[in-house]
């Protein structure tokens, strides 16, 4: 297991700096919520579910650092923290999901002592973390049903322990299928420009003892043509109610190539990644990132710095190219109609908490 992130009893967030992996395994410890925001923006902490978890602890840290008895200022301070996190990575649905839960706890308890509010917020952040781990386990089991006894799977970006509170989504399925004794081989897209596949997914596959080849992104279509890919599994940053998926840039091109070569294109994500408020994927804001991510490699310029660059972090895969979406509930097939899922999602979370309190009793 990788210790990706932990909130300590010293009110610090300790996390593995993912920008340095796999060459350096360096843990960073921060006390100021603004440093958590910086870590999210700079991708030291990344992956939609993990971003949400880190932001939830960041809110707790922001509240902990408030040093005054003035309730009005406390409230202003709280809303400012929430707003600052909302702007950090605008596409990741889990970020907004986590912040909305923190906001709800605050608003339901705003008249309590500051210390009590902090304690309740911490409990909520812990719950978001634990629930994500449990959702990953269930996604793993549900998704592993789609994996045959011997399969070559292609994946993009990083969707494992480094990106979530548990075993991961797409990578969690691969890990679960391997545990079940299936004979798997993984093709890992390097994932330009920040190389999450090359740097992070290979790091995780080594730990899982799963065989793989690292490939350049533009090689995927040719591998499919040569019948070397049985399925593609990716994660998601946000999913619309109609099943449109926004994920790491390059996902659309994989989905188009899968359709052409008649290969299943699967998406794995927890219910907390589905944006029930929006119907279609084109309503999702795609984060545009700094041009230097493209013009430089490890800080070294490969072009003039002033060359014009387009650098969207994500792209949109229309629902009609998605063979199935694997959540913690089940494998969903098109036409996607998550229907009662929204309701099921909230009751499911309540059920998880009930299970926990029964265990404690
Ligand atoms: O920019 P990143 O590295 O945060 O992008 C991550 C992805 O696109 C993942 O596929 C997605 O967040 C799902 S992680 C379980």
mmCIF file of C-alpha atoms and ligand atoms in Angstrom:
data_model
loop_
_atom_site.group_PDB
_atom_site.id
_atom_site.type_symbol
_atom_site.label_atom_id
_atom_site.label_comp_id
_atom_site.label_asym_id
_atom_site.label_seq_id
_atom_site.Cartn_x
_atom_site.Cartn_y
_atom_site.Cartn_z
ATOM 1 C CA UNK A 1 0.000 0.000 0.000
ATOM 2 C CA UNK A 2 1.209 3.499 -0.807
ATOM 3 C CA UNK A 3 0.857 6.136 1.931
ATOM 4 C CA UNK A 4 -0.386 8.869 -0.354
ATOM 5 C CA UNK A 5 -1.855 11.335 2.114
ATOM 6 C CA UNK A 6 -2.526 11.664 5.833
ATOM 7 C CA UNK A 7 -3.928 14.325 8.145
ATOM 8 C CA UNK A 8 -2.038 14.096 11.421
ATOM 9 C CA UNK A 9 -3.049 14.920 14.990
ATOM 10 C CA UNK A 10 -0.617 17.846 14.730
ATOM 11 C CA UNK A 11 -3.053 19.402 12.245
ATOM 12 C CA UNK A 12 -0.679 18.863 9.340
ATOM 13 C CA UNK A 13 -1.359 17.354 5.954
ATOM 14 C CA UNK A 14 1.456 14.987 5.014
ATOM 15 C CA UNK A 15 1.493 13.871 1.392
ATOM 16 C CA UNK A 16 3.680 12.211 -1.191
ATOM 17 C CA UNK A 17 4.856 14.819 -3.720
ATOM 18 C CA UNK A 18 3.649 13.231 -6.964
ATOM 19 C CA UNK A 19 5.625 15.613 -9.187
ATOM 20 C CA UNK A 20 8.866 13.942 -8.016
ATOM 21 C CA UNK A 21 7.781 10.334 -8.502
ATOM 22 C CA UNK A 22 9.071 7.821 -9.308
ATOM 23 C CA UNK A 23 12.638 9.084 -8.916
ATOM 24 C CA UNK A 24 12.128 10.569 -5.458
ATOM 25 C CA UNK A 25 9.653 9.459 -2.801
ATOM 26 C CA UNK A 26 9.458 12.675 -0.835
ATOM 27 C CA UNK A 27 6.820 13.434 1.779
ATOM 28 C CA UNK A 28 5.804 17.039 2.304
ATOM 29 C CA UNK A 29 4.129 18.314 5.431
ATOM 30 C CA UNK A 30 2.021 21.488 5.414
ATOM 31 C CA UNK A 31 0.019 23.353 8.050
ATOM 32 C CA UNK A 32 -1.465 26.181 5.998
ATOM 33 C CA UNK A 33 -4.530 25.482 3.833
ATOM 34 C CA UNK A 34 -3.056 27.734 1.131
ATOM 35 C CA UNK A 35 -0.192 25.249 0.763
ATOM 36 C CA UNK A 36 -2.766 22.523 0.145
ATOM 37 C CA UNK A 37 -4.257 24.652 -2.639
ATOM 38 C CA UNK A 38 -0.775 25.150 -4.117
ATOM 39 C CA UNK A 39 -0.127 21.395 -3.926
ATOM 40 C CA UNK A 40 -3.379 20.726 -5.802
ATOM 41 C CA UNK A 41 -2.678 23.351 -8.481
ATOM 42 C CA UNK A 42 0.890 22.121 -9.001
ATOM 43 C CA UNK A 43 -0.271 18.443 -9.116
ATOM 44 C CA UNK A 44 1.769 17.408 -6.107
ATOM 45 C CA UNK A 45 -1.638 16.091 -5.055
ATOM 46 C CA UNK A 46 -3.732 14.993 -8.015
ATOM 47 C CA UNK A 47 -6.449 12.643 -9.313
ATOM 48 C CA UNK A 48 -10.068 13.736 -8.886
ATOM 49 C CA UNK A 49 -10.927 11.742 -5.719
ATOM 50 C CA UNK A 50 -7.659 12.581 -3.953
ATOM 51 C CA UNK A 51 -8.069 16.273 -4.782
ATOM 52 C CA UNK A 52 -11.480 16.182 -3.034
ATOM 53 C CA UNK A 53 -10.033 14.439 0.027
ATOM 54 C CA UNK A 54 -7.105 16.877 0.288
ATOM 55 C CA UNK A 55 -9.428 19.864 -0.072
ATOM 56 C CA UNK A 56 -11.662 18.541 2.727
ATOM 57 C CA UNK A 57 -8.644 18.361 5.076
ATOM 58 C CA UNK A 58 -7.516 21.753 3.770
ATOM 59 C CA UNK A 59 -10.814 23.230 4.951
ATOM 60 C CA UNK A 60 -10.230 21.732 8.422
ATOM 61 C CA UNK A 61 -6.722 23.251 8.458
ATOM 62 C CA UNK A 62 -8.071 26.660 7.452
ATOM 63 C CA UNK A 63 -10.581 26.532 10.304
ATOM 64 C CA UNK A 64 -7.944 25.352 12.784
ATOM 65 C CA UNK A 65 -5.710 28.325 11.977
ATOM 66 C CA UNK A 66 -8.415 30.917 12.619
ATOM 67 C CA UNK A 67 -7.317 32.899 15.677
ATOM 68 C CA UNK A 68 -10.118 35.166 16.865
ATOM 69 C CA UNK A 69 -13.369 34.890 18.776
ATOM 70 C CA UNK A 70 -15.300 36.932 16.232
ATOM 71 C CA UNK A 71 -18.037 34.733 14.736
ATOM 72 C CA UNK A 72 -18.750 36.984 11.775
ATOM 73 C CA UNK A 73 -15.095 36.987 10.761
ATOM 74 C CA UNK A 74 -14.986 33.229 11.306
ATOM 75 C CA UNK A 75 -17.809 32.747 8.819
ATOM 76 C CA UNK A 76 -16.225 35.114 6.284
ATOM 77 C CA UNK A 77 -12.963 33.218 6.690
ATOM 78 C CA UNK A 78 -14.716 29.861 6.186
ATOM 79 C CA UNK A 79 -16.458 30.877 2.945
ATOM 80 C CA UNK A 80 -13.199 32.357 1.655
ATOM 81 C CA UNK A 81 -11.442 29.012 2.186
ATOM 82 C CA UNK A 82 -14.192 27.131 0.352
ATOM 83 C CA UNK A 83 -14.075 29.578 -2.575
ATOM 84 C CA UNK A 84 -10.286 29.403 -2.861
ATOM 85 C CA UNK A 85 -10.408 25.611 -3.111
ATOM 86 C CA UNK A 86 -13.190 25.730 -5.716
ATOM 87 C CA UNK A 87 -10.874 27.598 -8.081
ATOM 88 C CA UNK A 88 -7.922 25.229 -7.702
ATOM 89 C CA UNK A 89 -8.908 22.533 -10.268
ATOM 90 C CA UNK A 90 -12.250 23.366 -11.823
ATOM 91 C CA UNK A 91 -12.926 20.110 -13.698
ATOM 92 C CA UNK A 92 -12.583 17.544 -10.885
ATOM 93 C CA UNK A 93 -16.153 16.857 -9.745
ATOM 94 C CA UNK A 94 -14.941 15.228 -6.507
ATOM 95 C CA UNK A 95 -13.461 18.547 -5.413
ATOM 96 C CA UNK A 96 -16.884 20.204 -5.490
ATOM 97 C CA UNK A 97 -18.544 17.138 -3.998
ATOM 98 C CA UNK A 98 -16.170 17.265 -1.007
ATOM 99 C CA UNK A 99 -16.438 21.048 -0.574
ATOM 100 C CA UNK A 100 -20.238 20.894 -0.685
ATOM 101 C CA UNK A 101 -20.226 18.289 2.067
ATOM 102 C CA UNK A 102 -17.901 20.423 4.200
ATOM 103 C CA UNK A 103 -20.124 23.442 3.582
ATOM 104 C CA UNK A 104 -23.219 21.489 4.642
ATOM 105 C CA UNK A 105 -21.589 20.420 7.913
ATOM 106 C CA UNK A 106 -20.566 24.011 8.581
ATOM 107 C CA UNK A 107 -23.997 25.432 7.834
ATOM 108 C CA UNK A 108 -25.774 22.855 9.988
ATOM 109 C CA UNK A 109 -23.487 23.607 12.929
ATOM 110 C CA UNK A 110 -22.596 27.257 12.512
ATOM 111 C CA UNK A 111 -23.819 28.217 16.016
ATOM 112 C CA UNK A 112 -21.583 25.735 17.827
ATOM 113 C CA UNK A 113 -18.205 26.495 19.455
ATOM 114 C CA UNK A 114 -15.404 26.936 16.895
ATOM 115 C CA UNK A 115 -13.569 23.901 18.256
ATOM 116 C CA UNK A 116 -16.654 21.755 17.938
ATOM 117 C CA UNK A 117 -17.170 22.898 14.353
ATOM 118 C CA UNK A 118 -13.568 21.998 13.570
ATOM 119 C CA UNK A 119 -14.060 18.551 15.105
ATOM 120 C CA UNK A 120 -17.209 17.932 13.028
ATOM 121 C CA UNK A 121 -15.454 19.101 9.864
ATOM 122 C CA UNK A 122 -12.573 16.744 10.578
ATOM 123 C CA UNK A 123 -15.014 13.873 10.999
ATOM 124 C CA UNK A 124 -16.560 14.728 7.634
ATOM 125 C CA UNK A 125 -13.158 14.851 5.915
ATOM 126 C CA UNK A 126 -12.288 11.448 7.431
ATOM 127 C CA UNK A 127 -15.630 10.086 6.206
ATOM 128 C CA UNK A 128 -15.002 11.367 2.651
ATOM 129 C CA UNK A 129 -11.600 9.623 2.718
ATOM 130 C CA UNK A 130 -12.933 6.322 4.120
ATOM 131 C CA UNK A 131 -15.930 6.256 1.801
ATOM 132 C CA UNK A 132 -13.693 6.789 -1.217
ATOM 133 C CA UNK A 133 -11.575 3.798 -0.183
ATOM 134 C CA UNK A 134 -14.705 1.669 0.117
ATOM 135 C CA UNK A 135 -16.055 2.875 -3.248
ATOM 136 C CA UNK A 136 -12.745 1.922 -4.871
ATOM 137 C CA UNK A 137 -13.008 -1.613 -3.454
ATOM 138 C CA UNK A 138 -16.505 -2.008 -4.844
ATOM 139 C CA UNK A 139 -15.538 -0.550 -8.246
ATOM 140 C CA UNK A 140 -12.689 -3.062 -8.292
ATOM 141 C CA UNK A 141 -15.014 -6.000 -7.704
ATOM 142 C CA UNK A 142 -17.684 -4.780 -10.155
ATOM 143 C CA UNK A 143 -15.150 -3.986 -12.867
ATOM 144 C CA UNK A 144 -13.176 -7.203 -12.475
ATOM 145 C CA UNK A 145 -16.247 -9.062 -13.796
ATOM 146 C CA UNK A 146 -15.530 -7.526 -17.183
ATOM 147 C CA UNK A 147 -11.981 -8.828 -17.233
ATOM 148 C CA UNK A 148 -11.348 -12.233 -18.790
ATOM 149 C CA UNK A 149 -8.886 -14.854 -17.546
ATOM 150 C CA UNK A 150 -6.165 -13.527 -19.851
ATOM 151 C CA UNK A 151 -6.300 -9.972 -21.120
ATOM 152 C CA UNK A 152 -4.257 -7.089 -22.470
ATOM 153 C CA UNK A 153 -5.589 -3.844 -21.004
ATOM 154 C CA UNK A 154 -4.626 -0.343 -22.068
ATOM 155 C CA UNK A 155 -4.921 2.493 -19.549
ATOM 156 C CA UNK A 156 -4.299 6.230 -19.590
ATOM 157 C CA UNK A 157 -3.052 8.681 -16.959
ATOM 158 C CA UNK A 158 -2.991 7.463 -13.348
ATOM 159 C CA UNK A 159 -6.049 6.175 -11.534
ATOM 160 C CA UNK A 160 -4.634 4.124 -8.682
ATOM 161 C CA UNK A 161 -3.714 4.605 -5.034
ATOM 162 C CA UNK A 162 -1.975 7.848 -5.907
ATOM 163 C CA UNK A 163 -5.173 9.322 -7.332
ATOM 164 C CA UNK A 164 -7.768 8.175 -4.797
ATOM 165 C CA UNK A 165 -8.365 7.326 -1.149
ATOM 166 C CA UNK A 166 -8.108 3.595 -1.851
ATOM 167 C CA UNK A 167 -6.926 1.098 -4.448
ATOM 168 C CA UNK A 168 -8.025 3.304 -7.324
ATOM 169 C CA UNK A 169 -10.673 3.224 -10.043
ATOM 170 C CA UNK A 170 -9.438 1.908 -13.416
ATOM 171 C CA UNK A 171 -6.219 0.731 -11.803
ATOM 172 C CA UNK A 172 -8.228 -0.637 -8.866
ATOM 173 C CA UNK A 173 -10.071 -2.904 -11.299
ATOM 174 C CA UNK A 174 -6.775 -4.092 -12.749
ATOM 175 C CA UNK A 175 -5.400 -4.718 -9.234
ATOM 176 C CA UNK A 176 -8.538 -6.618 -8.200
ATOM 177 C CA UNK A 177 -8.558 -8.784 -11.337
ATOM 178 C CA UNK A 178 -4.882 -9.603 -10.777
ATOM 179 C CA UNK A 179 -5.664 -10.583 -7.159
ATOM 180 C CA UNK A 180 -8.359 -12.893 -8.500
ATOM 181 C CA UNK A 181 -5.594 -14.726 -10.343
ATOM 182 C CA UNK A 182 -6.250 -13.348 -13.829
ATOM 183 C CA UNK A 183 -3.361 -13.212 -16.231
ATOM 184 C CA UNK A 184 -3.100 -9.525 -17.176
ATOM 185 C CA UNK A 185 -0.806 -7.425 -19.255
ATOM 186 C CA UNK A 186 -1.129 -3.646 -19.200
ATOM 187 C CA UNK A 187 -0.196 -1.076 -21.828
ATOM 188 C CA UNK A 188 0.477 2.215 -20.072
ATOM 189 C CA UNK A 189 0.038 5.427 -22.069
ATOM 190 C CA UNK A 190 2.799 7.817 -21.009
ATOM 191 C CA UNK A 191 0.173 10.633 -20.867
ATOM 192 C CA UNK A 192 1.737 13.785 -22.234
ATOM 193 C CA UNK A 193 2.456 16.424 -21.114
ATOM 194 C CA UNK A 194 2.912 15.593 -17.415
ATOM 195 C CA UNK A 195 3.527 11.873 -17.830
ATOM 196 C CA UNK A 196 1.226 10.565 -15.121
ATOM 197 C CA UNK A 197 1.184 7.201 -16.909
ATOM 198 C CA UNK A 198 4.945 6.960 -17.331
ATOM 199 C CA UNK A 199 5.818 8.271 -13.873
ATOM 200 C CA UNK A 200 2.953 7.153 -11.653
ATOM 201 C CA UNK A 201 1.124 4.202 -13.200
ATOM 202 C CA UNK A 202 4.356 2.279 -13.859
ATOM 203 C CA UNK A 203 5.359 3.023 -10.232
ATOM 204 C CA UNK A 204 2.077 1.506 -9.026
ATOM 205 C CA UNK A 205 2.164 -1.474 -11.396
ATOM 206 C CA UNK A 206 5.666 -2.324 -10.172
ATOM 207 C CA UNK A 207 4.355 -2.389 -6.604
ATOM 208 C CA UNK A 208 1.396 -4.536 -7.705
ATOM 209 C CA UNK A 209 3.728 -6.884 -9.560
ATOM 210 C CA UNK A 210 1.713 -6.557 -12.763
ATOM 211 C CA UNK A 211 3.466 -6.852 -16.120
ATOM 212 C CA UNK A 212 3.286 -3.868 -18.459
ATOM 213 C CA UNK A 213 4.823 -1.986 -21.341
ATOM 214 C CA UNK A 214 5.030 1.775 -21.257
ATOM 215 C CA UNK A 215 4.003 3.194 -24.648
ATOM 216 C CA UNK A 216 3.917 6.651 -26.149
ATOM 217 C CA UNK A 217 0.349 7.936 -26.429
ATOM 218 C CA UNK A 218 0.368 7.982 -30.219
ATOM 219 C CA UNK A 219 1.136 4.267 -30.394
ATOM 220 C CA UNK A 220 -2.198 3.110 -28.974
ATOM 221 C CA UNK A 221 -4.083 3.038 -32.297
ATOM 222 C CA UNK A 222 -1.449 0.868 -33.908
ATOM 223 C CA UNK A 223 -1.505 -1.605 -31.009
ATOM 224 C CA UNK A 224 -5.262 -1.852 -31.425
ATOM 225 C CA UNK A 225 -4.864 -2.482 -35.163
ATOM 226 C CA UNK A 226 -2.509 -5.336 -34.363
ATOM 227 C CA UNK A 227 -5.161 -6.868 -32.073
ATOM 228 C CA UNK A 228 -2.990 -6.497 -29.002
ATOM 229 C CA UNK A 229 -5.544 -4.631 -26.886
ATOM 230 C CA UNK A 230 -8.587 -6.405 -25.426
ATOM 231 C CA UNK A 231 -10.034 -3.372 -23.686
ATOM 232 C CA UNK A 232 -9.253 0.158 -22.535
ATOM 233 C CA UNK A 233 -10.086 1.238 -18.988
ATOM 234 C CA UNK A 234 -9.741 4.852 -17.855
ATOM 235 C CA UNK A 235 -10.921 6.931 -14.901
ATOM 236 C CA UNK A 236 -12.972 10.128 -15.004
ATOM 237 C CA UNK A 237 -12.760 13.646 -13.674
ATOM 238 C CA UNK A 238 -16.436 14.395 -14.191
ATOM 239 C CA UNK A 239 -19.325 12.489 -15.735
ATOM 240 C CA UNK A 240 -22.545 14.155 -16.922
ATOM 241 C CA UNK A 241 -25.978 12.623 -16.249
ATOM 242 C CA UNK A 242 -26.170 11.350 -19.845
ATOM 243 C CA UNK A 243 -22.877 9.424 -19.503
ATOM 244 C CA UNK A 244 -20.599 11.918 -21.274
ATOM 245 C CA UNK A 245 -17.186 11.575 -19.643
ATOM 246 C CA UNK A 246 -14.473 14.164 -19.105
ATOM 247 C CA UNK A 247 -11.074 12.638 -18.400
ATOM 248 C CA UNK A 248 -7.377 13.260 -19.026
ATOM 249 C CA UNK A 249 -6.730 14.653 -22.495
ATOM 250 C CA UNK A 250 -6.150 11.771 -24.884
ATOM 251 C CA UNK A 251 -9.152 9.799 -23.607
ATOM 252 C CA UNK A 252 -11.308 10.936 -26.548
ATOM 253 C CA UNK A 253 -8.756 9.774 -29.058
ATOM 254 C CA UNK A 254 -8.575 6.362 -27.308
ATOM 255 C CA UNK A 255 -12.378 6.069 -27.376
ATOM 256 C CA UNK A 256 -12.540 6.894 -31.100
ATOM 257 C CA UNK A 257 -9.826 4.341 -31.790
ATOM 258 C CA UNK A 258 -11.656 1.738 -29.690
ATOM 259 C CA UNK A 259 -14.871 2.309 -31.659
ATOM 260 C CA UNK A 260 -13.006 1.932 -34.963
ATOM 261 C CA UNK A 261 -11.303 -1.282 -33.844
ATOM 262 C CA UNK A 262 -14.377 -2.637 -32.000
ATOM 263 C CA UNK A 263 -12.641 -2.737 -28.632
ATOM 264 C CA UNK A 264 -14.554 -2.015 -25.389
ATOM 265 C CA UNK A 265 -13.849 1.396 -23.869
ATOM 266 C CA UNK A 266 -14.628 1.302 -20.131
ATOM 267 C CA UNK A 267 -14.744 4.165 -17.650
ATOM 268 C CA UNK A 268 -14.401 3.544 -13.903
ATOM 269 C CA UNK A 269 -15.442 6.156 -11.356
ATOM 270 C CA UNK A 270 -17.248 6.524 -8.034
ATOM 271 C CA UNK A 271 -20.712 8.086 -7.809
ATOM 272 C CA UNK A 272 -18.996 11.176 -6.383
ATOM 273 C CA UNK A 273 -17.555 11.856 -9.867
ATOM 274 C CA UNK A 274 -20.996 12.011 -11.478
ATOM 275 C CA UNK A 275 -22.367 15.533 -11.766
ATOM 276 C CA UNK A 276 -26.097 14.958 -11.439
ATOM 277 C CA UNK A 277 -26.722 18.690 -11.879
ATOM 278 C CA UNK A 278 -25.730 18.680 -15.533
ATOM 279 C CA UNK A 279 -27.167 16.744 -18.406
ATOM 280 C CA UNK A 280 -24.465 16.963 -21.078
ATOM 281 C CA UNK A 281 -20.687 16.883 -20.991
ATOM 282 C CA UNK A 282 -20.276 20.100 -22.963
ATOM 283 C CA UNK A 283 -21.439 21.957 -19.845
ATOM 284 C CA UNK A 284 -18.260 20.834 -18.071
ATOM 285 C CA UNK A 285 -15.501 23.400 -17.715
ATOM 286 C CA UNK A 286 -12.223 22.002 -19.043
ATOM 287 C CA UNK A 287 -9.199 23.249 -17.145
ATOM 288 C CA UNK A 288 -6.579 24.964 -19.324
ATOM 289 C CA UNK A 289 -3.080 24.610 -17.904
ATOM 290 C CA UNK A 290 0.134 26.557 -18.234
ATOM 291 C CA UNK A 291 1.839 26.492 -21.637
ATOM 292 C CA UNK A 292 5.205 25.651 -20.060
ATOM 293 C CA UNK A 293 3.899 22.129 -19.345
ATOM 294 C CA UNK A 294 4.140 21.644 -23.124
ATOM 295 C CA UNK A 295 7.103 23.835 -24.029
ATOM 296 C CA UNK A 296 9.356 22.378 -21.325
ATOM 297 C CA UNK A 297 10.287 18.906 -20.161
ATOM 298 C CA UNK A 298 11.418 18.749 -16.519
ATOM 299 C CA UNK A 299 11.944 22.501 -16.629
ATOM 300 C CA UNK A 300 14.171 22.336 -19.756
ATOM 301 C CA UNK A 301 12.894 24.337 -22.716
ATOM 302 C CA UNK A 302 12.226 22.325 -25.876
ATOM 303 C CA UNK A 303 10.816 25.311 -27.812
ATOM 304 C CA UNK A 304 10.890 29.071 -27.451
ATOM 305 C CA UNK A 305 8.776 29.970 -24.448
ATOM 306 C CA UNK A 306 6.593 32.241 -26.572
ATOM 307 C CA UNK A 307 5.336 29.589 -29.026
ATOM 308 C CA UNK A 308 1.528 29.541 -28.965
ATOM 309 C CA UNK A 309 0.222 26.526 -27.043
ATOM 310 C CA UNK A 310 -3.142 24.894 -26.363
ATOM 311 C CA UNK A 311 -2.979 22.847 -23.173
ATOM 312 C CA UNK A 312 -6.359 21.579 -21.952
ATOM 313 C CA UNK A 313 -5.888 19.077 -19.109
ATOM 314 C CA UNK A 314 -8.924 17.004 -20.109
ATOM 315 C CA UNK A 315 -11.154 16.118 -23.037
ATOM 316 C CA UNK A 316 -14.714 14.973 -23.480
ATOM 317 C CA UNK A 317 -15.666 11.429 -24.466
ATOM 318 C CA UNK A 318 -19.276 11.386 -25.676
ATOM 319 C CA UNK A 319 -21.455 8.740 -24.033
ATOM 320 C CA UNK A 320 -21.985 6.908 -27.331
ATOM 321 C CA UNK A 321 -18.296 5.959 -27.351
ATOM 322 C CA UNK A 322 -18.342 4.583 -23.797
ATOM 323 C CA UNK A 323 -19.048 0.828 -23.657
ATOM 324 C CA UNK A 324 -19.784 0.825 -19.917
ATOM 325 C CA UNK A 325 -19.308 2.958 -16.810
ATOM 326 C CA UNK A 326 -18.262 1.062 -13.703
ATOM 327 C CA UNK A 327 -19.287 2.584 -10.399
ATOM 328 C CA UNK A 328 -19.407 1.182 -6.886
ATOM 329 C CA UNK A 329 -23.050 0.151 -7.493
ATOM 330 C CA UNK A 330 -22.801 -1.758 -10.726
ATOM 331 C CA UNK A 331 -21.684 -1.788 -14.327
ATOM 332 C CA UNK A 332 -23.850 0.745 -16.182
ATOM 333 C CA UNK A 333 -24.526 0.259 -19.892
ATOM 334 C CA UNK A 334 -25.907 2.718 -22.474
ATOM 335 C CA UNK A 335 -28.214 4.458 -22.832
ATOM 336 C CA UNK A 336 -26.910 5.901 -19.577
ATOM 337 C CA UNK A 337 -29.660 6.785 -17.214
ATOM 338 C CA UNK A 338 -28.286 7.042 -13.727
ATOM 339 C CA UNK A 339 -31.913 7.560 -12.730
ATOM 340 C CA UNK A 340 -32.295 6.859 -9.044
ATOM 341 C CA UNK A 341 -28.520 6.764 -8.549
ATOM 342 C CA UNK A 342 -28.470 10.275 -7.106
ATOM 343 C CA UNK A 343 -30.877 9.190 -4.402
ATOM 344 C CA UNK A 344 -29.141 5.839 -3.973
ATOM 345 C CA UNK A 345 -25.859 7.686 -3.594
ATOM 346 C CA UNK A 346 -26.946 9.649 -0.563
ATOM 347 C CA UNK A 347 -28.666 6.680 1.067
ATOM 348 C CA UNK A 348 -25.643 4.521 0.329
ATOM 349 C CA UNK A 349 -23.368 6.964 2.147
ATOM 350 C CA UNK A 350 -25.760 6.903 5.102
ATOM 351 C CA UNK A 351 -25.727 3.108 5.042
ATOM 352 C CA UNK A 352 -21.923 3.040 5.068
ATOM 353 C CA UNK A 353 -21.902 5.265 8.147
ATOM 354 C CA UNK A 354 -24.499 3.052 9.832
ATOM 355 C CA UNK A 355 -22.314 -0.005 9.178
ATOM 356 C CA UNK A 356 -19.378 1.820 10.773
ATOM 357 C CA UNK A 357 -21.284 2.824 13.914
ATOM 358 C CA UNK A 358 -22.564 -0.737 14.294
ATOM 359 C CA UNK A 359 -18.967 -1.967 14.164
ATOM 360 C CA UNK A 360 -17.930 0.621 16.796
ATOM 361 C CA UNK A 361 -20.783 -0.436 19.089
HETATM 362 O O1 LIG B 1 -4.491 16.023 -14.037
HETATM 363 P P1 LIG B 1 -4.639 14.803 -13.169
HETATM 364 O O2 LIG B 1 -3.370 14.036 -13.036
HETATM 365 O O3 LIG B 1 -5.269 15.138 -11.830
HETATM 366 O O4 LIG B 1 -5.676 13.913 -13.976
HETATM 367 C C1 LIG B 1 -6.127 12.708 -13.439
HETATM 368 C C2 LIG B 1 -7.076 11.999 -14.334
HETATM 369 O O5 LIG B 1 -7.425 12.445 -15.400
HETATM 370 C C3 LIG B 1 -7.664 10.745 -13.800
HETATM 371 O O6 LIG B 1 -7.991 9.890 -14.842
HETATM 372 C C4 LIG B 1 -8.950 11.063 -13.027
HETATM 373 O O7 LIG B 1 -8.736 12.090 -12.099
HETATM 374 C C5 LIG B 1 -9.464 9.877 -12.335
HETATM 375 S S1 LIG B 1 -8.432 9.392 -10.967
HETATM 376 C C6 LIG B 1 -9.160 8.073 -10.213
#
